[in-house]
mmCIF file with all atom_site columns, C-alpha atoms in Angstrom:
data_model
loop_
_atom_site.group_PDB
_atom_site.id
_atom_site.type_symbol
_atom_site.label_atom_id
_atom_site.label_alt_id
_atom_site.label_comp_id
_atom_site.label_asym_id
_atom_site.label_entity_id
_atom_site.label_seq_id
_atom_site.pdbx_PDB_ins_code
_atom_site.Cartn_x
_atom_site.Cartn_y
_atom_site.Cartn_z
_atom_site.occupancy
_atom_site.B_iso_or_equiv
_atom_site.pdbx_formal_charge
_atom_site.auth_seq_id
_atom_site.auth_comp_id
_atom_site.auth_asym_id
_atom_site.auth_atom_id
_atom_site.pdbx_PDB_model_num
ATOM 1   C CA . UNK A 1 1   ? 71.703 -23.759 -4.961  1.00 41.00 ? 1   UNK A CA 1
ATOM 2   C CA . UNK A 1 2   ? 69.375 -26.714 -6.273  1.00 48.00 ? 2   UNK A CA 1
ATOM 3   C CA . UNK A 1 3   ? 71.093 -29.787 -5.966  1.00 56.00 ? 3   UNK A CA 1
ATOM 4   C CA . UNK A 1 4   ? 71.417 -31.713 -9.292  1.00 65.00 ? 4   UNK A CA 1
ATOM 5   C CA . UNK A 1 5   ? 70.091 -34.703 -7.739  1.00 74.00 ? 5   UNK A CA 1
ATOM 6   C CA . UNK A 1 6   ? 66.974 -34.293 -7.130  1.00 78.00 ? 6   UNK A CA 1
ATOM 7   C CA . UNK A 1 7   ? 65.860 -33.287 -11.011 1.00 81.00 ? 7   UNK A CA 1
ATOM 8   C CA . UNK A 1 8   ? 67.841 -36.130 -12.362 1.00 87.00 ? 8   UNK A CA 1
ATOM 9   C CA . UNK A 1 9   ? 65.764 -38.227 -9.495  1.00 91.00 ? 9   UNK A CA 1
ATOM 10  C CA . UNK A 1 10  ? 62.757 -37.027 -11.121 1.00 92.00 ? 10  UNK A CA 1
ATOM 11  C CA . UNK A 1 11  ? 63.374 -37.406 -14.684 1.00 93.00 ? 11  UNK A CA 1
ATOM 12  C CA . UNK A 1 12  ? 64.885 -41.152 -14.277 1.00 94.00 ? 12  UNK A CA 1
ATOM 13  C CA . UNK A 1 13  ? 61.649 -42.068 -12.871 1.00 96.00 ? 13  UNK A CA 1
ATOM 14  C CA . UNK A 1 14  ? 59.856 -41.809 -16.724 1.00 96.00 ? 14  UNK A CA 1
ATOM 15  C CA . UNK A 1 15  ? 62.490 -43.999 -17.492 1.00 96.00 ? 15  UNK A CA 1
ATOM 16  C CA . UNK A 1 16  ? 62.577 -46.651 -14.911 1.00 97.00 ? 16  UNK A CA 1
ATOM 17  C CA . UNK A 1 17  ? 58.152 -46.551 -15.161 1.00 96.00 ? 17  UNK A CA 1
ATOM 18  C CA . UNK A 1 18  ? 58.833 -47.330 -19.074 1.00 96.00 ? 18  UNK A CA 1
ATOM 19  C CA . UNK A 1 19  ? 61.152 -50.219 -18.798 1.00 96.00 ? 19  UNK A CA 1
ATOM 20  C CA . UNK A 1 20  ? 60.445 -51.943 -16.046 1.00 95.00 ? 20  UNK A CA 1
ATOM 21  C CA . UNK A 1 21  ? 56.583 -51.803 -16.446 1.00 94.00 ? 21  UNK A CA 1
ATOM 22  C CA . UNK A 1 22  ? 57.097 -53.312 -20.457 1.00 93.00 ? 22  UNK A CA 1
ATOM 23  C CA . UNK A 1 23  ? 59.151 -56.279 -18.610 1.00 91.00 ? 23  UNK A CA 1
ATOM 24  C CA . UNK A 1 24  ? 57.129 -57.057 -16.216 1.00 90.00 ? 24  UNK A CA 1
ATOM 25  C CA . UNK A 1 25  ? 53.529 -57.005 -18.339 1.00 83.00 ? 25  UNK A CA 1
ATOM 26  C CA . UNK A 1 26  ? 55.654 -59.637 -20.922 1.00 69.00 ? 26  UNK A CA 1
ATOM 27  C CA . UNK A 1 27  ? 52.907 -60.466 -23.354 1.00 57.00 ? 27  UNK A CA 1
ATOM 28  C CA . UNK A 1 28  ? 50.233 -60.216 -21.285 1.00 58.00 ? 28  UNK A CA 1
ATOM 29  C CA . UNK A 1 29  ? 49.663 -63.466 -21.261 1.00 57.00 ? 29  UNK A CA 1
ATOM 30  C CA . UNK A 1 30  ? 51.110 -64.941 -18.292 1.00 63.00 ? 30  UNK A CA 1
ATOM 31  C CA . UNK A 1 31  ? 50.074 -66.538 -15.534 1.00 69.00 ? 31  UNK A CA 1
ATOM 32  C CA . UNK A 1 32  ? 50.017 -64.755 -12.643 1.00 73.00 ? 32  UNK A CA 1
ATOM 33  C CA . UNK A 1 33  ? 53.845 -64.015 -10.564 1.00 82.00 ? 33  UNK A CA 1
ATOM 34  C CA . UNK A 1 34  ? 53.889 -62.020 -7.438  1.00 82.00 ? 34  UNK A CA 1
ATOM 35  C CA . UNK A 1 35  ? 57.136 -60.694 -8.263  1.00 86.00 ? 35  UNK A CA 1
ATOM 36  C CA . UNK A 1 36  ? 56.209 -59.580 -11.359 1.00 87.00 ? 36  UNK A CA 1
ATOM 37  C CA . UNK A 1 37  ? 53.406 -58.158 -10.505 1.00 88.00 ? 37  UNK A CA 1
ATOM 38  C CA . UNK A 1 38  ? 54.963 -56.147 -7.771  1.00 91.00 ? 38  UNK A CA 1
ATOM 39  C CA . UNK A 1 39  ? 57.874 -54.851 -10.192 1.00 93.00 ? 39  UNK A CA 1
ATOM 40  C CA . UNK A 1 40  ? 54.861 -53.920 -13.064 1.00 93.00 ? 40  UNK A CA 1
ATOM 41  C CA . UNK A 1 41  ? 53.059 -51.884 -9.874  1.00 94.00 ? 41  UNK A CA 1
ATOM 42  C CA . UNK A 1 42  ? 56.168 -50.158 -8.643  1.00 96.00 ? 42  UNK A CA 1
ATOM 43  C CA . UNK A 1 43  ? 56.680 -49.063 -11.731 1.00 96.00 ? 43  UNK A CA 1
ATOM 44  C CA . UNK A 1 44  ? 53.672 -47.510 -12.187 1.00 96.00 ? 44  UNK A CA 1
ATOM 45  C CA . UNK A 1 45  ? 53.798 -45.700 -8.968  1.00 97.00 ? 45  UNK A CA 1
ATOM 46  C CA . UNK A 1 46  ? 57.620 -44.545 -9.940  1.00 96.00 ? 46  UNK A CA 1
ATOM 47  C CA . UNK A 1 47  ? 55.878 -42.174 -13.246 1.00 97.00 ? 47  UNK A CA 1
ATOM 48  C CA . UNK A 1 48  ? 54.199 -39.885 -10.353 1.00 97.00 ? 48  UNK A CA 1
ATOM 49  C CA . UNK A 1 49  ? 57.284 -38.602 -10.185 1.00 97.00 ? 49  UNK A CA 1
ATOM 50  C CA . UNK A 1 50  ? 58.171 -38.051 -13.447 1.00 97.00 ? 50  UNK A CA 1
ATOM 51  C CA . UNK A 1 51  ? 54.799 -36.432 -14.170 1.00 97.00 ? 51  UNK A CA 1
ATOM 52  C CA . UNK A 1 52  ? 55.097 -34.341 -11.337 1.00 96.00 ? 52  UNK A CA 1
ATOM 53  C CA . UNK A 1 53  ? 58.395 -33.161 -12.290 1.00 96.00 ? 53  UNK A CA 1
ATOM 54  C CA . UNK A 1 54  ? 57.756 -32.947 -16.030 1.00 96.00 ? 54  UNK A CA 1
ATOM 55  C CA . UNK A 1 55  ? 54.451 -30.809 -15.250 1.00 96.00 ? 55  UNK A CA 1
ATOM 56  C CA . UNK A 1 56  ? 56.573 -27.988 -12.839 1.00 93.00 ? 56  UNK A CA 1
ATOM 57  C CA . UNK A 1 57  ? 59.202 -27.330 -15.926 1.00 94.00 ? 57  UNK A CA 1
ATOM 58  C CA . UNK A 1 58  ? 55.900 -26.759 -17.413 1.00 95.00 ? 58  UNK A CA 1
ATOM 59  C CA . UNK A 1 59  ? 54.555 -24.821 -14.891 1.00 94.00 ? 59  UNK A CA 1
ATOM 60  C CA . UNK A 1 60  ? 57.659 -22.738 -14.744 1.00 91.00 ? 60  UNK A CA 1
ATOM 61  C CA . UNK A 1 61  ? 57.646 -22.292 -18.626 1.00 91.00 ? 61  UNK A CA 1
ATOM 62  C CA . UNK A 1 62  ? 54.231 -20.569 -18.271 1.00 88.00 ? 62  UNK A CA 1
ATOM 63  C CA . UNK A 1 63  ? 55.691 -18.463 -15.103 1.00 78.00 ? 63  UNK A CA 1
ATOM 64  C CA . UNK A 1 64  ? 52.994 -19.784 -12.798 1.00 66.00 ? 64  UNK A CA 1
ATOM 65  C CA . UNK A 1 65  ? 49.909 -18.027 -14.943 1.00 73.00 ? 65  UNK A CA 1
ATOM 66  C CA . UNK A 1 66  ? 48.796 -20.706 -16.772 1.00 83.00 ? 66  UNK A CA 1
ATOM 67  C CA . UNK A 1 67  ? 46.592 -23.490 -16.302 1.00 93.00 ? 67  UNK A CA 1
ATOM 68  C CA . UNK A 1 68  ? 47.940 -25.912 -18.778 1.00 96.00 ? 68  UNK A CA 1
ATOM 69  C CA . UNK A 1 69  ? 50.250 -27.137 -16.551 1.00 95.00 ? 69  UNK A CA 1
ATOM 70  C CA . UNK A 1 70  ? 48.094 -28.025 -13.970 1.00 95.00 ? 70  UNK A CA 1
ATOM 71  C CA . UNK A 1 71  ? 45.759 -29.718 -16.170 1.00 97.00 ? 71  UNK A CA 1
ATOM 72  C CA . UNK A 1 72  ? 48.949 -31.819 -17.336 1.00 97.00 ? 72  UNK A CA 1
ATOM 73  C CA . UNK A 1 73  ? 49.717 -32.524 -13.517 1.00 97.00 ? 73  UNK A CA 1
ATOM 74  C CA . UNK A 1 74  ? 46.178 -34.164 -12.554 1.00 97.00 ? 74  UNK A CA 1
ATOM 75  C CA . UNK A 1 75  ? 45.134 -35.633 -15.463 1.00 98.00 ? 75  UNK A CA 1
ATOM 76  C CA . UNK A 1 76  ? 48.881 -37.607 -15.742 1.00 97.00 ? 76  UNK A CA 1
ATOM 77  C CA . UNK A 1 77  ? 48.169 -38.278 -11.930 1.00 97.00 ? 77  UNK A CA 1
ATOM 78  C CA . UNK A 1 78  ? 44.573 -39.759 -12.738 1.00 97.00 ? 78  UNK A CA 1
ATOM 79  C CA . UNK A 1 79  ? 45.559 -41.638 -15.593 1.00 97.00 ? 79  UNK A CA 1
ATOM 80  C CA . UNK A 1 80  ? 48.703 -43.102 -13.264 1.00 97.00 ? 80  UNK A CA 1
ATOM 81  C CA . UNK A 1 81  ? 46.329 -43.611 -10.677 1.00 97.00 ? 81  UNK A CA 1
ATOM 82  C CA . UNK A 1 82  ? 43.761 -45.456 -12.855 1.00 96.00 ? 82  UNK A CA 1
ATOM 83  C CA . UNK A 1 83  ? 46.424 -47.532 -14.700 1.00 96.00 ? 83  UNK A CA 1
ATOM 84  C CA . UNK A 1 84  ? 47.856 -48.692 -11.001 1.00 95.00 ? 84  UNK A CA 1
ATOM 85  C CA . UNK A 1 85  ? 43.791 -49.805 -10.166 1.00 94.00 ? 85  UNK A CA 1
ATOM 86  C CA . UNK A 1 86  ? 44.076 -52.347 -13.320 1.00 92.00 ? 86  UNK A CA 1
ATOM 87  C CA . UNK A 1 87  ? 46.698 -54.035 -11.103 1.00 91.00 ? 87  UNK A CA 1
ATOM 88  C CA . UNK A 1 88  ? 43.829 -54.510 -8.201  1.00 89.00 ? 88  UNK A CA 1
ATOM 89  C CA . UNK A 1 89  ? 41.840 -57.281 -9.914  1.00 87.00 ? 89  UNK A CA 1
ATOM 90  C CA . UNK A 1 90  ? 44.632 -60.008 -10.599 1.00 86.00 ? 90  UNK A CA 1
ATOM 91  C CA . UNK A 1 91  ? 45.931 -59.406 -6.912  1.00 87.00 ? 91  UNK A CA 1
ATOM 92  C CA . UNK A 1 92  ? 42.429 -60.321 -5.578  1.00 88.00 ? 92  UNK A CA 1
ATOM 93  C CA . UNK A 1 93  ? 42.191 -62.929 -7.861  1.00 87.00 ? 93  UNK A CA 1
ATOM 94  C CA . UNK A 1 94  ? 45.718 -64.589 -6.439  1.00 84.00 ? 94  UNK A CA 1
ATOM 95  C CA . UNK A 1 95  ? 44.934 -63.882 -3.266  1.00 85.00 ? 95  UNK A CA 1
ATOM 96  C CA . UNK A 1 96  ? 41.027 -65.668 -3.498  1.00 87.00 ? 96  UNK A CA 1
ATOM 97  C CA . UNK A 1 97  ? 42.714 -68.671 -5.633  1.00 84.00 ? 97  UNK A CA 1
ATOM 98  C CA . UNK A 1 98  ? 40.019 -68.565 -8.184  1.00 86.00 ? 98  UNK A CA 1
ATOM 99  C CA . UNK A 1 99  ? 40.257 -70.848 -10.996 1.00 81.00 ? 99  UNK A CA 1
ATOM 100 C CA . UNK A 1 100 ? 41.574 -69.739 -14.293 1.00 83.00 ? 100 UNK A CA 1
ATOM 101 C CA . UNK A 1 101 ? 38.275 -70.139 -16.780 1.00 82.00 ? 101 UNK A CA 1
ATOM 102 C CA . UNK A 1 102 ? 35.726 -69.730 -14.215 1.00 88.00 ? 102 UNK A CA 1
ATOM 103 C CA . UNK A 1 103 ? 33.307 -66.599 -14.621 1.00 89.00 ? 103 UNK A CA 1
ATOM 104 C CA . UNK A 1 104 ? 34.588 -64.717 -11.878 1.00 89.00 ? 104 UNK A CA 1
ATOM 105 C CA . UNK A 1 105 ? 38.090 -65.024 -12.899 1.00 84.00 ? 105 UNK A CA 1
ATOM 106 C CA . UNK A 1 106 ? 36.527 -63.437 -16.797 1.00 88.00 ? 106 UNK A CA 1
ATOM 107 C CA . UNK A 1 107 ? 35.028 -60.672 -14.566 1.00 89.00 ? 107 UNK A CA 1
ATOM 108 C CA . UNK A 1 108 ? 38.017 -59.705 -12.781 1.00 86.00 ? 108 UNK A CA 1
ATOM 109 C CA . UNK A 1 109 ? 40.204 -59.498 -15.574 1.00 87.00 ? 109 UNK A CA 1
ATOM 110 C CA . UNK A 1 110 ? 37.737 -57.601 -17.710 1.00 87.00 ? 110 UNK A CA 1
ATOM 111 C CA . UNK A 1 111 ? 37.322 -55.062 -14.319 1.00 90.00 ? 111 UNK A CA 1
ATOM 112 C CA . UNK A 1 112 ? 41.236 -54.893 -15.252 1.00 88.00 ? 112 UNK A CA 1
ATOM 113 C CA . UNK A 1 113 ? 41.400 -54.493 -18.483 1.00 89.00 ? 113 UNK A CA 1
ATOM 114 C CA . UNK A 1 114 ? 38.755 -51.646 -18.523 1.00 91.00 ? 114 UNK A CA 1
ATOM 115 C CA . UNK A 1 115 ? 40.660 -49.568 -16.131 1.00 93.00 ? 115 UNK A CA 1
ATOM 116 C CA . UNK A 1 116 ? 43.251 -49.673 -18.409 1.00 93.00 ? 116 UNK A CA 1
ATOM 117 C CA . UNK A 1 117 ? 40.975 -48.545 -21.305 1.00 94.00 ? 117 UNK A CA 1
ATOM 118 C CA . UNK A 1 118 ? 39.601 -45.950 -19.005 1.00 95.00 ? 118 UNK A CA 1
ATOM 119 C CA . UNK A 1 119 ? 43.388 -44.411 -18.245 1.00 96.00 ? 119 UNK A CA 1
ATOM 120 C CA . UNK A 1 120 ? 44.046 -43.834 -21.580 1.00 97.00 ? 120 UNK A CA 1
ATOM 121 C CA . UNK A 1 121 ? 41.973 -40.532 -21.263 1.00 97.00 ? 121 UNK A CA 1
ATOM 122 C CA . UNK A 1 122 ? 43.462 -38.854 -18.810 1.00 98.00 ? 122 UNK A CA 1
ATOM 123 C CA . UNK A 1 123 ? 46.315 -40.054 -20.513 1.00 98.00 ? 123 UNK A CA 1
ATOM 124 C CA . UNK A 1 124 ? 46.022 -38.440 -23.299 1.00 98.00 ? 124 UNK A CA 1
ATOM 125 C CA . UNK A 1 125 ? 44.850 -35.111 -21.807 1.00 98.00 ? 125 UNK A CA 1
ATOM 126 C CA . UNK A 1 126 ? 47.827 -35.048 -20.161 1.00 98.00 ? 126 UNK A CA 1
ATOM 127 C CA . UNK A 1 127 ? 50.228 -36.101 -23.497 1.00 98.00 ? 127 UNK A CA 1
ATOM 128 C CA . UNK A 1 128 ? 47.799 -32.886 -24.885 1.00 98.00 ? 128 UNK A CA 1
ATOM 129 C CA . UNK A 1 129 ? 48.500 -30.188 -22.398 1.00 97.00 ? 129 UNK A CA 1
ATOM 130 C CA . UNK A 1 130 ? 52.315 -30.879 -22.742 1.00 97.00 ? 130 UNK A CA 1
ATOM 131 C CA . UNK A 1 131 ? 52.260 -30.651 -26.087 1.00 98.00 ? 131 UNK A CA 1
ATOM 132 C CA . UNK A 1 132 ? 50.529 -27.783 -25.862 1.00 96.00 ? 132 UNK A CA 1
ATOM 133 C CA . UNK A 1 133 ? 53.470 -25.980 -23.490 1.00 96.00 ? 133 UNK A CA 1
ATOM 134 C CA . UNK A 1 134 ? 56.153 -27.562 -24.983 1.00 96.00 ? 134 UNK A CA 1
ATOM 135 C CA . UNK A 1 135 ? 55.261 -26.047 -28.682 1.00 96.00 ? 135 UNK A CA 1
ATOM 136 C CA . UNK A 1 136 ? 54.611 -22.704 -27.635 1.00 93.00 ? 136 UNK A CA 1
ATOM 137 C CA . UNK A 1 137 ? 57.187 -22.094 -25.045 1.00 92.00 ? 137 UNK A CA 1
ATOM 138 C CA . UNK A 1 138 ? 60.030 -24.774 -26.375 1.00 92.00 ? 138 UNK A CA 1
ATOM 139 C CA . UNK A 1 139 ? 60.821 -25.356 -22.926 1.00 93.00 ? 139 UNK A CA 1
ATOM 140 C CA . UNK A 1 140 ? 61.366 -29.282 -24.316 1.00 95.00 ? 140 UNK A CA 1
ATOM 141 C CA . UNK A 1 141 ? 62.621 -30.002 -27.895 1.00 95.00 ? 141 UNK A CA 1
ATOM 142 C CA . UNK A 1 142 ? 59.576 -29.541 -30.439 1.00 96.00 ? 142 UNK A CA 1
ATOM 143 C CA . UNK A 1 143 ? 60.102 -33.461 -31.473 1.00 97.00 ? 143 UNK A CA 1
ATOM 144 C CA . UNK A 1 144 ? 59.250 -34.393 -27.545 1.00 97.00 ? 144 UNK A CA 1
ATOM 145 C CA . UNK A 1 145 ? 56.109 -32.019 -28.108 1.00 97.00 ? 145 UNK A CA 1
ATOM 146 C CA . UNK A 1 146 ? 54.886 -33.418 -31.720 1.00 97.00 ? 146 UNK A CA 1
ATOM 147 C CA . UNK A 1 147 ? 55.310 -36.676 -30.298 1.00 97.00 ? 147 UNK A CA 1
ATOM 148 C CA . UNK A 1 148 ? 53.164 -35.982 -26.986 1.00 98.00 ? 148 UNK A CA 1
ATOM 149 C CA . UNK A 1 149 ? 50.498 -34.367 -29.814 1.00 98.00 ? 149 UNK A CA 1
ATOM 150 C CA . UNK A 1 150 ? 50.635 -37.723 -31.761 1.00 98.00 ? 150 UNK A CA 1
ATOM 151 C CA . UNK A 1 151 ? 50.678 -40.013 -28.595 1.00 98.00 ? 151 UNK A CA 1
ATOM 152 C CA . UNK A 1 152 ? 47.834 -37.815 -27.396 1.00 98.00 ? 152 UNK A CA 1
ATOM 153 C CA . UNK A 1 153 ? 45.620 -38.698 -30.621 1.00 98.00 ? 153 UNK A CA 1
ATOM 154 C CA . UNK A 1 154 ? 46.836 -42.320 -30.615 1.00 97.00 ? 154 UNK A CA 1
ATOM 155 C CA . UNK A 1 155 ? 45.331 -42.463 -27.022 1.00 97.00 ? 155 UNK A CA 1
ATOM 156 C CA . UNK A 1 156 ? 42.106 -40.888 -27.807 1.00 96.00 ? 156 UNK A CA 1
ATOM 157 C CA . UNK A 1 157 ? 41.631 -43.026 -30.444 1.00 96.00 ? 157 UNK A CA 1
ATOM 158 C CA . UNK A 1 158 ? 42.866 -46.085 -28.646 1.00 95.00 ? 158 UNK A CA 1
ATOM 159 C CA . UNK A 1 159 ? 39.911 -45.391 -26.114 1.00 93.00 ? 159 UNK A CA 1
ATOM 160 C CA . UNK A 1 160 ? 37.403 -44.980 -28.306 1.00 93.00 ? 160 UNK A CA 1
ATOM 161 C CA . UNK A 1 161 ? 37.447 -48.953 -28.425 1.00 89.00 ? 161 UNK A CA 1
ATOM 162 C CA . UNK A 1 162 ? 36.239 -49.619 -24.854 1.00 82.00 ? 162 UNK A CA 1
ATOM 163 C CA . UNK A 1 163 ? 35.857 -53.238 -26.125 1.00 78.00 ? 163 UNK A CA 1
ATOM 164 C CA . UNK A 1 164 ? 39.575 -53.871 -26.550 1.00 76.00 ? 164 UNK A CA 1
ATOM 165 C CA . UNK A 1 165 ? 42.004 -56.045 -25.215 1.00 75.00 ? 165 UNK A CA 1
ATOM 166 C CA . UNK A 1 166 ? 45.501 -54.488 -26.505 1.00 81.00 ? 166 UNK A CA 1
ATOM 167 C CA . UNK A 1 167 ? 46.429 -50.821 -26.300 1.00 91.00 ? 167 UNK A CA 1
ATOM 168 C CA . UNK A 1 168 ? 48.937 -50.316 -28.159 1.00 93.00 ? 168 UNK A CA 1
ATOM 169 C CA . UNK A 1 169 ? 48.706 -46.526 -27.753 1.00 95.00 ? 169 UNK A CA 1
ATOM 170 C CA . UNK A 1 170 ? 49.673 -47.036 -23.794 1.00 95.00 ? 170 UNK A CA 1
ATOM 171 C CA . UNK A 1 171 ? 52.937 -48.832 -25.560 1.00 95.00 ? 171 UNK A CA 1
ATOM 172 C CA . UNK A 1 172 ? 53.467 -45.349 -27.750 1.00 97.00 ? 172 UNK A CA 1
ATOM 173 C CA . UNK A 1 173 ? 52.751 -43.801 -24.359 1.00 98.00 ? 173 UNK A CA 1
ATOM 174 C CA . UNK A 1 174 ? 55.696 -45.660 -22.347 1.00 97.00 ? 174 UNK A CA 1
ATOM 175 C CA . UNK A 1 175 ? 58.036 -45.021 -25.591 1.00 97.00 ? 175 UNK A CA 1
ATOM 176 C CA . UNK A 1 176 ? 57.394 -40.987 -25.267 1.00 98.00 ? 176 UNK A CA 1
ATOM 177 C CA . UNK A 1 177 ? 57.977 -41.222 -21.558 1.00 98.00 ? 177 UNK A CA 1
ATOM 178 C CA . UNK A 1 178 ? 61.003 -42.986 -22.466 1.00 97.00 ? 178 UNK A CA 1
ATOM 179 C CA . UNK A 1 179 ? 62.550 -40.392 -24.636 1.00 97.00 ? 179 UNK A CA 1
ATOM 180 C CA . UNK A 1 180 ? 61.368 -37.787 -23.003 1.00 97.00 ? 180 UNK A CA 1
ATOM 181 C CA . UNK A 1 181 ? 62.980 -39.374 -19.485 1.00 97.00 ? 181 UNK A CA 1
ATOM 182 C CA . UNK A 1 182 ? 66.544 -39.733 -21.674 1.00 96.00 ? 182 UNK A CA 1
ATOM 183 C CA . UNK A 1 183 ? 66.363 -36.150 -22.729 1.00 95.00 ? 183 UNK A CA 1
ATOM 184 C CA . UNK A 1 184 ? 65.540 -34.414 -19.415 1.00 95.00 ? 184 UNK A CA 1
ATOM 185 C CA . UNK A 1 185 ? 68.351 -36.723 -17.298 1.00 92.00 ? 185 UNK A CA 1
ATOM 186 C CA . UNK A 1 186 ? 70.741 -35.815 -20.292 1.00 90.00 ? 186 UNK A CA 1
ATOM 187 C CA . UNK A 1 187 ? 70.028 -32.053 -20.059 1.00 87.00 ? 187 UNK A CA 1
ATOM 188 C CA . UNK A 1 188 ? 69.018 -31.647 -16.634 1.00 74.00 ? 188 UNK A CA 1
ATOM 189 C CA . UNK A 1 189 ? 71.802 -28.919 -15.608 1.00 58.00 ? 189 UNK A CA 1
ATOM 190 C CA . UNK A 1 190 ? 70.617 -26.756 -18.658 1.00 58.00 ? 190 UNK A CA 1
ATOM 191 C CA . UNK A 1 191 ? 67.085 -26.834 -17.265 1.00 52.00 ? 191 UNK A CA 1
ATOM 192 C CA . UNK A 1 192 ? 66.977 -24.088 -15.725 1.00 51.00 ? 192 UNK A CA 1
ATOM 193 C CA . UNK A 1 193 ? 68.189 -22.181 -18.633 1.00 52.00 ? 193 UNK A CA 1
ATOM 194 C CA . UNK A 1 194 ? 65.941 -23.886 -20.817 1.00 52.00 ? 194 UNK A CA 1
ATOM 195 C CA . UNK A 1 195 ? 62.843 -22.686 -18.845 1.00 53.00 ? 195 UNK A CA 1
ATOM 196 C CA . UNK A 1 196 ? 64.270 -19.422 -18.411 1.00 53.00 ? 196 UNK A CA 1
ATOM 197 C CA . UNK A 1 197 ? 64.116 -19.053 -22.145 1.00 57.00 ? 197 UNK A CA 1
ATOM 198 C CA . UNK A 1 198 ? 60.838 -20.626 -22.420 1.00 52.00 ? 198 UNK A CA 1
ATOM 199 C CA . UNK A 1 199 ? 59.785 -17.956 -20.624 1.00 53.00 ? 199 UNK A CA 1
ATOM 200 C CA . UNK A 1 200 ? 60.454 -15.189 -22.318 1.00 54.00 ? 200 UNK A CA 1
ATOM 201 C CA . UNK A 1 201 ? 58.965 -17.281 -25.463 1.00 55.00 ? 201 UNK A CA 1
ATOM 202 C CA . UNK A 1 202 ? 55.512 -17.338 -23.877 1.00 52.00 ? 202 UNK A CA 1
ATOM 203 C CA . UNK A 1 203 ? 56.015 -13.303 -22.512 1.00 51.00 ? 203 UNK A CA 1
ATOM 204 C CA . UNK A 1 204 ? 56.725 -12.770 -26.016 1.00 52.00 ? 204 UNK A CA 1
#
């Protein structure tokens, strides 16, 4: 037998990535603090979990034959990946000391806030594959899978502005993971059930 552990391990991970990453990025405004910044990046490496584990209910919903779930896995991975790559610039700008208003120091944060623009896709290609699974096979509640379809749009859209400075869809992002983090820890000893059933949805 599975030990409960481990799938509550991997569904509090959405929720620690959602919470601790909106306290440590603050306004965005900030000046630079090396223990936030190593709190914001932790938490971004913590949601490879939670994708990981998210995207094998999936992959068990769809009994192994279907490719959504994989395309869920690496794009959340890439997008996770990208997002943790925005962190790289204001590191290397602590650790050169450049000067705040200088052009380099403009450069580096732009380099940062353009990976962030740039995860947003994979992002969302991930928020549209589970969506996807989730609907047809109801292996999560259809309110977590409308709200991956809207938080999939709102990231597409969001990305369409390669110009911009907020991204408030990556916000709408960390709220779904949120929820959907709460739900799975709250139901995790049913989940085996729950794909069970979702399987024989999809067979159907």
């Amino acid at each position: 037998m599975t030990s409960p552990v481990f799938p509550r391990l991997g569904a509090g991970c959405g929720a620690v990535f959602a919470i601790v990453l909106f306290a440590a990025s603050g306004s965005g405004s900030h000046a630079y603090l090396a223990p936030r910044a190593i709190a914001g990046s932790a938490a971004i490496v913590v949601a490879i979990p939670f994708v990981v584990y998210l995207c094998s209910l999936l992959r068990s919903a769809e009994e192994g034959t279907g490719w959504l779930s994989g395309t869920a896995l690496a794009a959340g991975v890439s997008g996770i990946a990208l997002k943790l790559a925005s962190e790289f610039p204001a590191l290397a700008l602590h650790r050169a000391h450049v000067a705040d208003g200088t052009r380099l120091h403009e450069v580096f944060e732009e380099m940062a806030g353009g990976a962030t623009v740039l995860s947003l896709y994979p992002l969302a290609v991930f928020c549209a594959a589970t969506a996807i699974v989730v609907l047809r096979s109801g292996v999560l509640p259809r309110w977590l899978g409308a709200g991956a379809a809207l938080t999939a749009a709102a990231l597409a859209v969001n990305g369409c502005f390669l110009e911009a400075s907020f991204v408030p869809a990556l916000l709408l992002f960390m709220l779904w993971t949120l929820l959907a983090s709460v739900h799975l820890l709250r139901t995790s000893g049913l989940a085996q059930a729950t794909v069970a059933e979702a399987r024989a949805t999809v067979a159907a």
